[in-house]
Amino acid sequence: MSAFLLNRLLQSVVLLVIVSIIGFTVLNLMPGGPLAQFGLDPGMTQKDVERLAAQLGLNRPLWLQYLDWAWRLIRGDWGHSFRDGSAVLAVIGRHLLATLLLMGTSTALAIAAGTWIGIRGATHRYSLFDYCATVGAMVALSVPTFWFGLIGIYIFTLKLGWVPAGNMYTIGDGSVLDYLHHLILPSLVLSLVHVAIWSRYMRTATLDALSQDFVKTARAKGVSERRILLKHVVGNALLPMITLAGMQLPSILTGALVTETVFTWPGMGRLFLDSLGYSDYPMVMGLLIFSAILVLLGNLLADIVIATVDPRIRLG
């Protein structure tokens, strides 16, 4: 088990280095470079920009800039924002809870609803429910997340007045119920696409488990369908779903970026877009690396759970 974990950890570190190199290179080769925002200041002359580039070490070869940035990153110095001089890691920490709250809630909703829909669709194959679930999944996968968000705001906020249109809490309130009230609509919108994905995979995995010999043997022994489903089918069907949960992290983060923007949710996704628009390169790189770490940790955790549940994985 230790060799398996060490191998996965080394793979994650290599992937993180590759992601950092690509991200750093792309950002620095964009038009204007890291100092593009300063060039828009009418009071900044070309000499001022060159002097600032020298102070920040941006006039050196790109590979030297990357090595310096990576070394400072390892030591815990993630740089400072161009916008207000705040430490990048501190700013990310202030927005992390909001993103984790939104992602955690939407993921729990997606897993619960998607698992139920997938199992029921498999056990009631070609029924009206199964057809409706299939059509609904195709619609959810075809329509952009921001469109669902705008429609949700129009119906449930403007027309019905059930939920707030955005933000994380009401100024002057900040109670738990107020947080939950603001969380309802963005978490439902973010989970919608993932419910569709999860339900399709769960349906396929359940159908595959139902066709196995151990299910036929259990039926021949007179075991009830309910007991077969709960004891034999669901457990085996959930194994590939654990891997899917880890693989869904990048798409959840991407969806959170759009959802946070639509609902003005103060998370890392909205911070990323604001920083990108301001050409705040230290903040953008910090968010990119932090998101990559979250994704890799999620996949590593999924691998650990799979290896614990199914020893064949780590033995292979």
C-alpha atoms as a printed R data frame, in Angstrom:
    type eleno elety resid chain resno       x       y       z
1   ATOM     1    CA   MET     A     1   0.000   0.000   0.000
2   ATOM     2    CA   SER     A     2   2.844   2.387   0.837
3   ATOM     3    CA   ALA     A     3   4.464   1.810  -2.571
4   ATOM     4    CA   PHE     A     4   1.136   2.502  -4.254
5   ATOM     5    CA   LEU     A     5   0.697   5.785  -2.348
6   ATOM     6    CA   LEU     A     6   4.284   6.853  -3.032
7   ATOM     7    CA   ASN     A     7   3.843   6.197  -6.751
8   ATOM     8    CA   ARG     A     8   0.622   8.223  -6.875
9   ATOM     9    CA   LEU     A     9   2.218  11.042  -4.872
10  ATOM    10    CA   LEU     A    10   5.203  11.245  -7.230
11  ATOM    11    CA   GLN     A    11   2.852  11.335 -10.222
12  ATOM    12    CA   SER     A    12   0.918  14.182  -8.612
13  ATOM    13    CA   VAL     A    13   4.101  16.180  -7.980
14  ATOM    14    CA   VAL     A    14   5.233  15.732 -11.604
15  ATOM    15    CA   LEU     A    15   1.816  16.822 -12.876
16  ATOM    16    CA   LEU     A    16   1.885  19.874 -10.609
17  ATOM    17    CA   VAL     A    17   5.290  20.905 -11.974
18  ATOM    18    CA   ILE     A    18   4.064  20.496 -15.565
19  ATOM    19    CA   VAL     A    19   0.944  22.553 -14.850
20  ATOM    20    CA   SER     A    20   3.016  25.302 -13.223
21  ATOM    21    CA   ILE     A    21   5.433  25.471 -16.163
22  ATOM    22    CA   ILE     A    22   2.642  25.668 -18.732
23  ATOM    23    CA   GLY     A    23   0.654  28.224 -16.732
24  ATOM    24    CA   PHE     A    24   3.675  30.411 -16.022
25  ATOM    25    CA   THR     A    25   4.797  30.343 -19.665
26  ATOM    26    CA   VAL     A    26   1.370  31.107 -21.125
27  ATOM    27    CA   LEU     A    27   0.707  33.999 -18.761
28  ATOM    28    CA   ASN     A    28   4.085  35.604 -19.381
29  ATOM    29    CA   LEU     A    29   3.783  35.280 -23.164
30  ATOM    30    CA   MET     A    30   0.384  36.970 -23.284
31  ATOM    31    CA   PRO     A    31   0.283  40.413 -24.979
32  ATOM    32    CA   GLY     A    32   1.595  43.060 -22.626
33  ATOM    33    CA   GLY     A    33   3.067  40.575 -20.178
34  ATOM    34    CA   PRO     A    34   2.782  40.840 -16.394
35  ATOM    35    CA   LEU     A    35   3.097  44.633 -16.478
36  ATOM    36    CA   ALA     A    36   0.263  45.195 -18.966
37  ATOM    37    CA   GLN     A    37  -1.954  46.871 -16.350
38  ATOM    38    CA   PHE     A    38   0.759  49.356 -15.375
39  ATOM    39    CA   GLY     A    39   1.181  50.337 -19.014
40  ATOM    40    CA   LEU     A    40  -2.405  51.638 -19.028
41  ATOM    41    CA   ASP     A    41  -1.566  54.266 -16.407
42  ATOM    42    CA   PRO     A    42  -1.082  57.597 -18.272
43  ATOM    43    CA   GLY     A    43   1.409  58.665 -15.621
44  ATOM    44    CA   MET     A    44   3.697  55.707 -16.324
45  ATOM    45    CA   THR     A    45   6.463  56.328 -18.838
46  ATOM    46    CA   GLN     A    46   8.361  53.618 -20.678
47  ATOM    47    CA   LYS     A    47  11.339  54.189 -18.371
48  ATOM    48    CA   ASP     A    48   9.091  53.703 -15.338
49  ATOM    49    CA   VAL     A    49   7.847  50.398 -16.763
50  ATOM    50    CA   GLU     A    50  11.403  49.251 -17.480
51  ATOM    51    CA   ARG     A    51  12.526  50.220 -13.979
52  ATOM    52    CA   LEU     A    52   9.573  48.333 -12.461
53  ATOM    53    CA   ALA     A    53  10.375  45.285 -14.603
54  ATOM    54    CA   ALA     A    54  13.969  45.375 -13.324
55  ATOM    55    CA   GLN     A    55  12.806  45.653  -9.698
56  ATOM    56    CA   LEU     A    56  10.488  42.644 -10.129
57  ATOM    57    CA   GLY     A    57  13.067  40.632 -12.075
58  ATOM    58    CA   LEU     A    58  10.905  40.530 -15.178
59  ATOM    59    CA   ASN     A    59  13.751  41.547 -17.485
60  ATOM    60    CA   ARG     A    60  15.529  38.220 -16.951
61  ATOM    61    CA   PRO     A    61  15.135  35.082 -19.132
62  ATOM    62    CA   LEU     A    62  11.811  33.343 -18.634
63  ATOM    63    CA   TRP     A    63  13.317  30.149 -17.257
64  ATOM    64    CA   LEU     A    64  15.148  32.098 -14.553
65  ATOM    65    CA   GLN     A    65  11.925  33.896 -13.650
66  ATOM    66    CA   TYR     A    66  10.165  30.549 -13.323
67  ATOM    67    CA   LEU     A    67  12.867  29.020 -11.124
68  ATOM    68    CA   ASP     A    68  12.831  32.066  -8.843
69  ATOM    69    CA   TRP     A    69   9.030  32.013  -8.647
70  ATOM    70    CA   ALA     A    70   8.937  28.234  -7.989
71  ATOM    71    CA   TRP     A    71  11.587  28.492  -5.239
72  ATOM    72    CA   ARG     A    72   9.671  31.266  -3.490
73  ATOM    73    CA   LEU     A    73   6.465  29.236  -3.868
74  ATOM    74    CA   ILE     A    74   8.057  26.214  -2.165
75  ATOM    75    CA   ARG     A    75   9.182  28.444   0.723
76  ATOM    76    CA   GLY     A    76   5.633  29.741   1.173
77  ATOM    77    CA   ASP     A    77   6.085  33.098  -0.547
78  ATOM    78    CA   TRP     A    78   3.347  33.122  -3.207
79  ATOM    79    CA   GLY     A    79   3.975  36.751  -4.099
80  ATOM    80    CA   HIS     A    80   1.866  39.873  -3.661
81  ATOM    81    CA   SER     A    81  -1.103  41.155  -5.611
82  ATOM    82    CA   PHE     A    82  -0.486  43.908  -8.145
83  ATOM    83    CA   ARG     A    83  -3.828  45.393  -7.180
84  ATOM    84    CA   ASP     A    84  -3.326  46.235  -3.505
85  ATOM    85    CA   GLY     A    85  -0.078  44.564  -2.453
86  ATOM    86    CA   SER     A    86  -1.812  41.897  -0.341
87  ATOM    87    CA   ALA     A    87  -0.153  38.512   0.066
88  ATOM    88    CA   VAL     A    88  -1.545  36.116  -2.555
89  ATOM    89    CA   LEU     A    89  -1.891  33.200  -0.131
90  ATOM    90    CA   ALA     A    90  -3.771  35.365   2.381
91  ATOM    91    CA   VAL     A    91  -6.240  36.567  -0.276
92  ATOM    92    CA   ILE     A    92  -6.842  33.000  -1.470
93  ATOM    93    CA   GLY     A    93  -7.443  31.946   2.121
94  ATOM    94    CA   ARG     A    94 -10.141  34.615   2.516
95  ATOM    95    CA   HIS     A    95 -12.001  33.308  -0.545
96  ATOM    96    CA   LEU     A    96 -11.359  29.589  -0.043
97  ATOM    97    CA   LEU     A    97 -14.179  28.939   2.429
98  ATOM    98    CA   ALA     A    98 -16.810  30.379   0.097
99  ATOM    99    CA   THR     A    99 -15.681  28.159  -2.791
100 ATOM   100    CA   LEU     A   100 -15.418  25.030  -0.625
101 ATOM   101    CA   LEU     A   101 -18.893  25.685   0.780
102 ATOM   102    CA   LEU     A   102 -20.387  26.039  -2.701
103 ATOM   103    CA   MET     A   103 -18.454  23.078  -4.148
104 ATOM   104    CA   GLY     A   104 -19.146  20.829  -1.169
105 ATOM   105    CA   THR     A   105 -22.876  21.514  -1.170
106 ATOM   106    CA   SER     A   106 -23.272  21.124  -4.930
107 ATOM   107    CA   THR     A   107 -21.166  17.933  -4.963
108 ATOM   108    CA   ALA     A   108 -23.221  16.370  -2.164
109 ATOM   109    CA   LEU     A   109 -26.449  17.243  -3.997
110 ATOM   110    CA   ALA     A   110 -25.093  15.892  -7.297
111 ATOM   111    CA   ILE     A   111 -23.931  12.611  -5.775
112 ATOM   112    CA   ALA     A   112 -27.148  12.022  -3.830
113 ATOM   113    CA   ALA     A   113 -29.519  12.911  -6.673
114 ATOM   114    CA   GLY     A   114 -27.379  11.367  -9.429
115 ATOM   115    CA   THR     A   115 -26.957   8.082  -7.565
116 ATOM   116    CA   TRP     A   116 -30.704   7.740  -6.934
117 ATOM   117    CA   ILE     A   117 -31.633   8.668 -10.516
118 ATOM   118    CA   GLY     A   118 -29.015   6.305 -11.971
119 ATOM   119    CA   ILE     A   119 -30.032   3.323  -9.826
120 ATOM   120    CA   ARG     A   120 -33.736   3.860 -10.438
121 ATOM   121    CA   GLY     A   121 -33.133   4.294 -14.178
122 ATOM   122    CA   ALA     A   122 -31.211   0.986 -14.270
123 ATOM   123    CA   THR     A   123 -33.756  -0.950 -12.235
124 ATOM   124    CA   HIS     A   124 -36.648   0.533 -14.288
125 ATOM   125    CA   ARG     A   125 -34.949   0.284 -17.669
126 ATOM   126    CA   TYR     A   126 -36.853   1.768 -20.633
127 ATOM   127    CA   SER     A   127 -39.582   3.055 -18.340
128 ATOM   128    CA   LEU     A   128 -41.040   6.565 -18.540
129 ATOM   129    CA   PHE     A   129 -38.765   7.603 -15.659
130 ATOM   130    CA   ASP     A   130 -35.703   6.275 -17.488
131 ATOM   131    CA   TYR     A   131 -36.581   8.123 -20.698
132 ATOM   132    CA   CYS     A   132 -37.262  11.368 -18.814
133 ATOM   133    CA   ALA     A   133 -33.960  11.040 -16.916
134 ATOM   134    CA   THR     A   134 -32.082  10.471 -20.173
135 ATOM   135    CA   VAL     A   135 -33.675  13.477 -21.887
136 ATOM   136    CA   GLY     A   136 -33.113  15.653 -18.807
137 ATOM   137    CA   ALA     A   137 -29.443  14.632 -18.656
138 ATOM   138    CA   MET     A   138 -28.927  15.503 -22.322
139 ATOM   139    CA   VAL     A   139 -30.531  18.910 -21.822
140 ATOM   140    CA   ALA     A   140 -28.458  19.624 -18.693
141 ATOM   141    CA   LEU     A   141 -25.240  18.665 -20.495
142 ATOM   142    CA   SER     A   142 -26.090  20.743 -23.574
143 ATOM   143    CA   VAL     A   143 -27.036  24.039 -21.930
144 ATOM   144    CA   PRO     A   144 -24.306  26.333 -20.477
145 ATOM   145    CA   THR     A   145 -24.173  26.717 -16.697
146 ATOM   146    CA   PHE     A   146 -24.543  30.509 -16.815
147 ATOM   147    CA   TRP     A   147 -27.831  30.121 -18.725
148 ATOM   148    CA   PHE     A   148 -29.274  27.966 -15.941
149 ATOM   149    CA   GLY     A   149 -28.091  30.578 -13.465
150 ATOM   150    CA   LEU     A   150 -29.772  33.449 -15.291
151 ATOM   151    CA   ILE     A   151 -33.006  31.468 -15.726
152 ATOM   152    CA   GLY     A   152 -32.932  30.532 -12.035
153 ATOM   153    CA   ILE     A   153 -32.517  34.186 -11.019
154 ATOM   154    CA   TYR     A   154 -35.342  35.248 -13.337
155 ATOM   155    CA   ILE     A   155 -37.810  32.619 -12.100
156 ATOM   156    CA   PHE     A   156 -36.999  32.109  -8.432
157 ATOM   157    CA   THR     A   157 -35.816  35.645  -7.596
158 ATOM   158    CA   LEU     A   158 -37.526  38.129  -9.886
159 ATOM   159    CA   LYS     A   159 -40.819  36.295 -10.406
160 ATOM   160    CA   LEU     A   160 -41.304  34.231  -7.252
161 ATOM   161    CA   GLY     A   161 -39.018  36.053  -4.812
162 ATOM   162    CA   TRP     A   162 -38.053  32.833  -3.058
163 ATOM   163    CA   VAL     A   163 -34.269  33.214  -2.966
164 ATOM   164    CA   PRO     A   164 -31.740  36.084  -3.245
165 ATOM   165    CA   ALA     A   165 -30.213  36.885  -6.633
166 ATOM   166    CA   GLY     A   166 -26.629  36.762  -5.427
167 ATOM   167    CA   ASN     A   167 -23.950  37.362  -2.791
168 ATOM   168    CA   MET     A   168 -23.120  35.035   0.073
169 ATOM   169    CA   TYR     A   169 -25.055  36.763   2.848
170 ATOM   170    CA   THR     A   170 -27.192  39.794   3.604
171 ATOM   171    CA   ILE     A   171 -25.236  42.742   4.972
172 ATOM   172    CA   GLY     A   172 -26.154  43.195   8.609
173 ATOM   173    CA   ASP     A   173 -27.470  39.649   9.021
174 ATOM   174    CA   GLY     A   174 -24.902  36.894   8.466
175 ATOM   175    CA   SER     A   175 -26.860  34.188  10.325
176 ATOM   176    CA   VAL     A   176 -26.630  30.506   9.382
177 ATOM   177    CA   LEU     A   177 -30.116  30.572   7.873
178 ATOM   178    CA   ASP     A   178 -29.184  33.635   5.826
179 ATOM   179    CA   TYR     A   179 -26.098  31.845   4.485
180 ATOM   180    CA   LEU     A   180 -28.186  28.787   3.595
181 ATOM   181    CA   HIS     A   181 -30.803  30.990   1.925
182 ATOM   182    CA   HIS     A   182 -28.153  32.512  -0.350
183 ATOM   183    CA   LEU     A   183 -26.558  29.102  -0.975
184 ATOM   184    CA   ILE     A   184 -29.668  27.362  -2.339
185 ATOM   185    CA   LEU     A   185 -29.794  28.682  -5.899
186 ATOM   186    CA   PRO     A   186 -26.055  28.711  -6.812
187 ATOM   187    CA   SER     A   187 -25.514  25.218  -5.382
188 ATOM   188    CA   LEU     A   188 -28.502  23.847  -7.298
189 ATOM   189    CA   VAL     A   189 -27.309  25.442 -10.539
190 ATOM   190    CA   LEU     A   190 -23.734  24.179 -10.075
191 ATOM   191    CA   SER     A   191 -24.917  20.642  -9.235
192 ATOM   192    CA   LEU     A   192 -27.327  20.369 -12.169
193 ATOM   193    CA   VAL     A   193 -24.780  19.370 -14.809
194 ATOM   194    CA   HIS     A   194 -23.004  17.013 -12.430
195 ATOM   195    CA   VAL     A   195 -26.274  15.289 -11.543
196 ATOM   196    CA   ALA     A   196 -26.656  14.493 -15.238
197 ATOM   197    CA   ILE     A   197 -23.112  13.096 -15.497
198 ATOM   198    CA   TRP     A   198 -23.320  11.134 -12.264
199 ATOM   199    CA   SER     A   199 -26.734   9.633 -13.084
200 ATOM   200    CA   ARG     A   200 -25.569   8.419 -16.532
201 ATOM   201    CA   TYR     A   201 -22.446   6.768 -15.114
202 ATOM   202    CA   MET     A   202 -24.365   5.306 -12.187
203 ATOM   203    CA   ARG     A   203 -27.007   3.850 -14.511
204 ATOM   204    CA   THR     A   204 -24.339   2.171 -16.636
205 ATOM   205    CA   ALA     A   205 -22.437   0.845 -13.612
206 ATOM   206    CA   THR     A   206 -25.659  -0.502 -12.053
207 ATOM   207    CA   LEU     A   207 -26.688  -2.242 -15.289
208 ATOM   208    CA   ASP     A   208 -23.235  -3.817 -15.496
209 ATOM   209    CA   ALA     A   209 -23.473  -5.063 -11.895
210 ATOM   210    CA   LEU     A   210 -26.978  -6.457 -12.477
211 ATOM   211    CA   SER     A   211 -25.666  -8.601 -15.336
212 ATOM   212    CA   GLN     A   212 -22.959 -10.263 -13.228
213 ATOM   213    CA   ASP     A   213 -23.076 -13.922 -12.252
214 ATOM   214    CA   PHE     A   214 -23.251 -13.241  -8.514
215 ATOM   215    CA   VAL     A   215 -26.563 -11.433  -9.029
216 ATOM   216    CA   LYS     A   216 -27.945 -14.378 -11.004
217 ATOM   217    CA   THR     A   217 -26.765 -16.745  -8.261
218 ATOM   218    CA   ALA     A   218 -28.440 -14.627  -5.574
219 ATOM   219    CA   ARG     A   219 -31.703 -14.629  -7.517
220 ATOM   220    CA   ALA     A   220 -31.498 -18.401  -7.951
221 ATOM   221    CA   LYS     A   221 -31.179 -18.739  -4.172
222 ATOM   222    CA   GLY     A   222 -34.375 -16.734  -3.733
223 ATOM   223    CA   VAL     A   223 -32.825 -13.562  -2.368
224 ATOM   224    CA   SER     A   224 -35.194 -10.593  -2.658
225 ATOM   225    CA   GLU     A   225 -34.534  -7.969  -5.315
226 ATOM   226    CA   ARG     A   226 -34.243  -5.259  -2.669
227 ATOM   227    CA   ARG     A   227 -31.554  -7.191  -0.781
228 ATOM   228    CA   ILE     A   228 -29.692  -7.955  -4.015
229 ATOM   229    CA   LEU     A   229 -29.743  -4.303  -4.948
230 ATOM   230    CA   LEU     A   230 -28.573  -2.993  -1.576
231 ATOM   231    CA   LYS     A   231 -26.068  -5.701  -0.694
232 ATOM   232    CA   HIS     A   232 -24.576  -6.772  -4.027
233 ATOM   233    CA   VAL     A   233 -25.328  -4.254  -6.759
234 ATOM   234    CA   VAL     A   234 -24.926  -0.801  -5.221
235 ATOM   235    CA   GLY     A   235 -21.570  -1.527  -3.591
236 ATOM   236    CA   ASN     A   236 -20.037  -2.805  -6.831
237 ATOM   237    CA   ALA     A   237 -21.584  -0.005  -8.884
238 ATOM   238    CA   LEU     A   238 -20.144   2.661  -6.583
239 ATOM   239    CA   LEU     A   239 -16.516   1.585  -7.132
240 ATOM   240    CA   PRO     A   240 -16.085   3.362 -10.491
241 ATOM   241    CA   MET     A   241 -18.102   6.277  -9.104
242 ATOM   242    CA   ILE     A   242 -15.361   6.995  -6.558
243 ATOM   243    CA   THR     A   243 -12.925   7.514  -9.411
244 ATOM   244    CA   LEU     A   244 -15.486   9.673 -11.205
245 ATOM   245    CA   ALA     A   245 -15.831  11.873  -8.117
246 ATOM   246    CA   GLY     A   246 -12.110  12.658  -8.262
247 ATOM   247    CA   MET     A   247 -12.216  13.263 -12.013
248 ATOM   248    CA   GLN     A   248 -15.130  15.672 -11.618
249 ATOM   249    CA   LEU     A   249 -13.136  18.119  -9.481
250 ATOM   250    CA   PRO     A   250 -11.734  20.121 -12.437
251 ATOM   251    CA   SER     A   251 -15.199  20.540 -13.975
252 ATOM   252    CA   ILE     A   252 -16.649  21.477 -10.585
253 ATOM   253    CA   LEU     A   253 -13.990  24.186 -10.197
254 ATOM   254    CA   THR     A   254 -14.705  25.429 -13.723
255 ATOM   255    CA   GLY     A   255 -18.432  25.459 -13.037
256 ATOM   256    CA   ALA     A   256 -17.822  27.271  -9.767
257 ATOM   257    CA   LEU     A   257 -15.944  29.975 -11.688
258 ATOM   258    CA   VAL     A   258 -18.998  30.639 -13.882
259 ATOM   259    CA   THR     A   259 -21.541  30.193 -11.086
260 ATOM   260    CA   GLU     A   260 -19.683  32.503  -8.708
261 ATOM   261    CA   THR     A   261 -19.594  35.170 -11.400
262 ATOM   262    CA   VAL     A   262 -23.314  34.901 -12.165
263 ATOM   263    CA   PHE     A   263 -24.313  34.974  -8.491
264 ATOM   264    CA   THR     A   264 -21.527  37.366  -7.352
265 ATOM   265    CA   TRP     A   265 -20.383  34.656  -4.932
266 ATOM   266    CA   PRO     A   266 -17.135  35.770  -3.227
267 ATOM   267    CA   GLY     A   267 -15.129  32.635  -3.981
268 ATOM   268    CA   MET     A   268 -11.927  31.769  -5.811
269 ATOM   269    CA   GLY     A   269 -13.663  31.563  -9.201
270 ATOM   270    CA   ARG     A   270 -14.823  35.159  -9.092
271 ATOM   271    CA   LEU     A   271 -11.443  36.212  -7.691
272 ATOM   272    CA   PHE     A   272  -9.741  34.493 -10.637
273 ATOM   273    CA   LEU     A   273 -11.813  36.357 -13.231
274 ATOM   274    CA   ASP     A   274 -11.331  39.693 -11.458
275 ATOM   275    CA   SER     A   275  -7.566  39.115 -11.228
276 ATOM   276    CA   LEU     A   276  -7.372  38.066 -14.871
277 ATOM   277    CA   GLY     A   277  -9.200  41.216 -15.954
278 ATOM   278    CA   TYR     A   278  -6.818  43.329 -13.888
279 ATOM   279    CA   SER     A   279  -3.743  41.432 -15.212
280 ATOM   280    CA   ASP     A   280  -2.883  40.572 -11.624
281 ATOM   281    CA   TYR     A   281  -0.419  37.846 -12.615
282 ATOM   282    CA   PRO     A   282   0.797  36.839  -9.124
283 ATOM   283    CA   MET     A   283  -2.816  36.294  -8.039
284 ATOM   284    CA   VAL     A   284  -3.716  34.404 -11.224
285 ATOM   285    CA   MET     A   285  -0.719  32.081 -10.877
286 ATOM   286    CA   GLY     A   286  -1.438  31.549  -7.209
287 ATOM   287    CA   LEU     A   287  -5.044  30.611  -7.949
288 ATOM   288    CA   LEU     A   288  -3.953  28.335 -10.787
289 ATOM   289    CA   ILE     A   289  -1.484  26.446  -8.590
290 ATOM   290    CA   PHE     A   290  -3.883  26.287  -5.644
291 ATOM   291    CA   SER     A   291  -6.662  24.907  -7.875
292 ATOM   292    CA   ALA     A   292  -4.259  22.353  -9.352
293 ATOM   293    CA   ILE     A   293  -3.290  21.245  -5.841
294 ATOM   294    CA   LEU     A   294  -6.967  20.820  -4.919
295 ATOM   295    CA   VAL     A   295  -7.624  18.737  -8.035
296 ATOM   296    CA   LEU     A   296  -4.566  16.541  -7.522
297 ATOM   297    CA   LEU     A   297  -5.392  16.014  -3.843
298 ATOM   298    CA   GLY     A   298  -8.955  15.071  -4.801
299 ATOM   299    CA   ASN     A   299  -7.732  12.515  -7.326
300 ATOM   300    CA   LEU     A   300  -5.146  11.187  -4.876
301 ATOM   301    CA   LEU     A   301  -7.833  10.779  -2.221
302 ATOM   302    CA   ALA     A   302 -10.060   8.965  -4.732
303 ATOM   303    CA   ASP     A   303  -7.172   6.610  -5.575
304 ATOM   304    CA   ILE     A   304  -6.600   5.895  -1.889
305 ATOM   305    CA   VAL     A   305 -10.271   5.118  -1.297
306 ATOM   306    CA   ILE     A   306 -10.418   2.871  -4.378
307 ATOM   307    CA   ALA     A   307  -7.242   1.035  -3.331
308 ATOM   308    CA   THR     A   308  -8.639   0.557   0.174
309 ATOM   309    CA   VAL     A   309 -11.985  -0.764  -1.040
310 ATOM   310    CA   ASP     A   310 -10.621  -2.848  -3.927
311 ATOM   311    CA   PRO     A   311  -7.174  -4.424  -3.234
312 ATOM   312    CA   ARG     A   312  -6.881  -5.470  -6.901
313 ATOM   313    CA   ILE     A   313  -6.143  -1.845  -7.814
314 ATOM   314    CA   ARG     A   314  -3.004  -1.478  -5.693
315 ATOM   315    CA   LEU     A   315  -1.815  -4.987  -6.506
316 ATOM   316    CA   GLY     A   316  -2.016  -4.146 -10.215
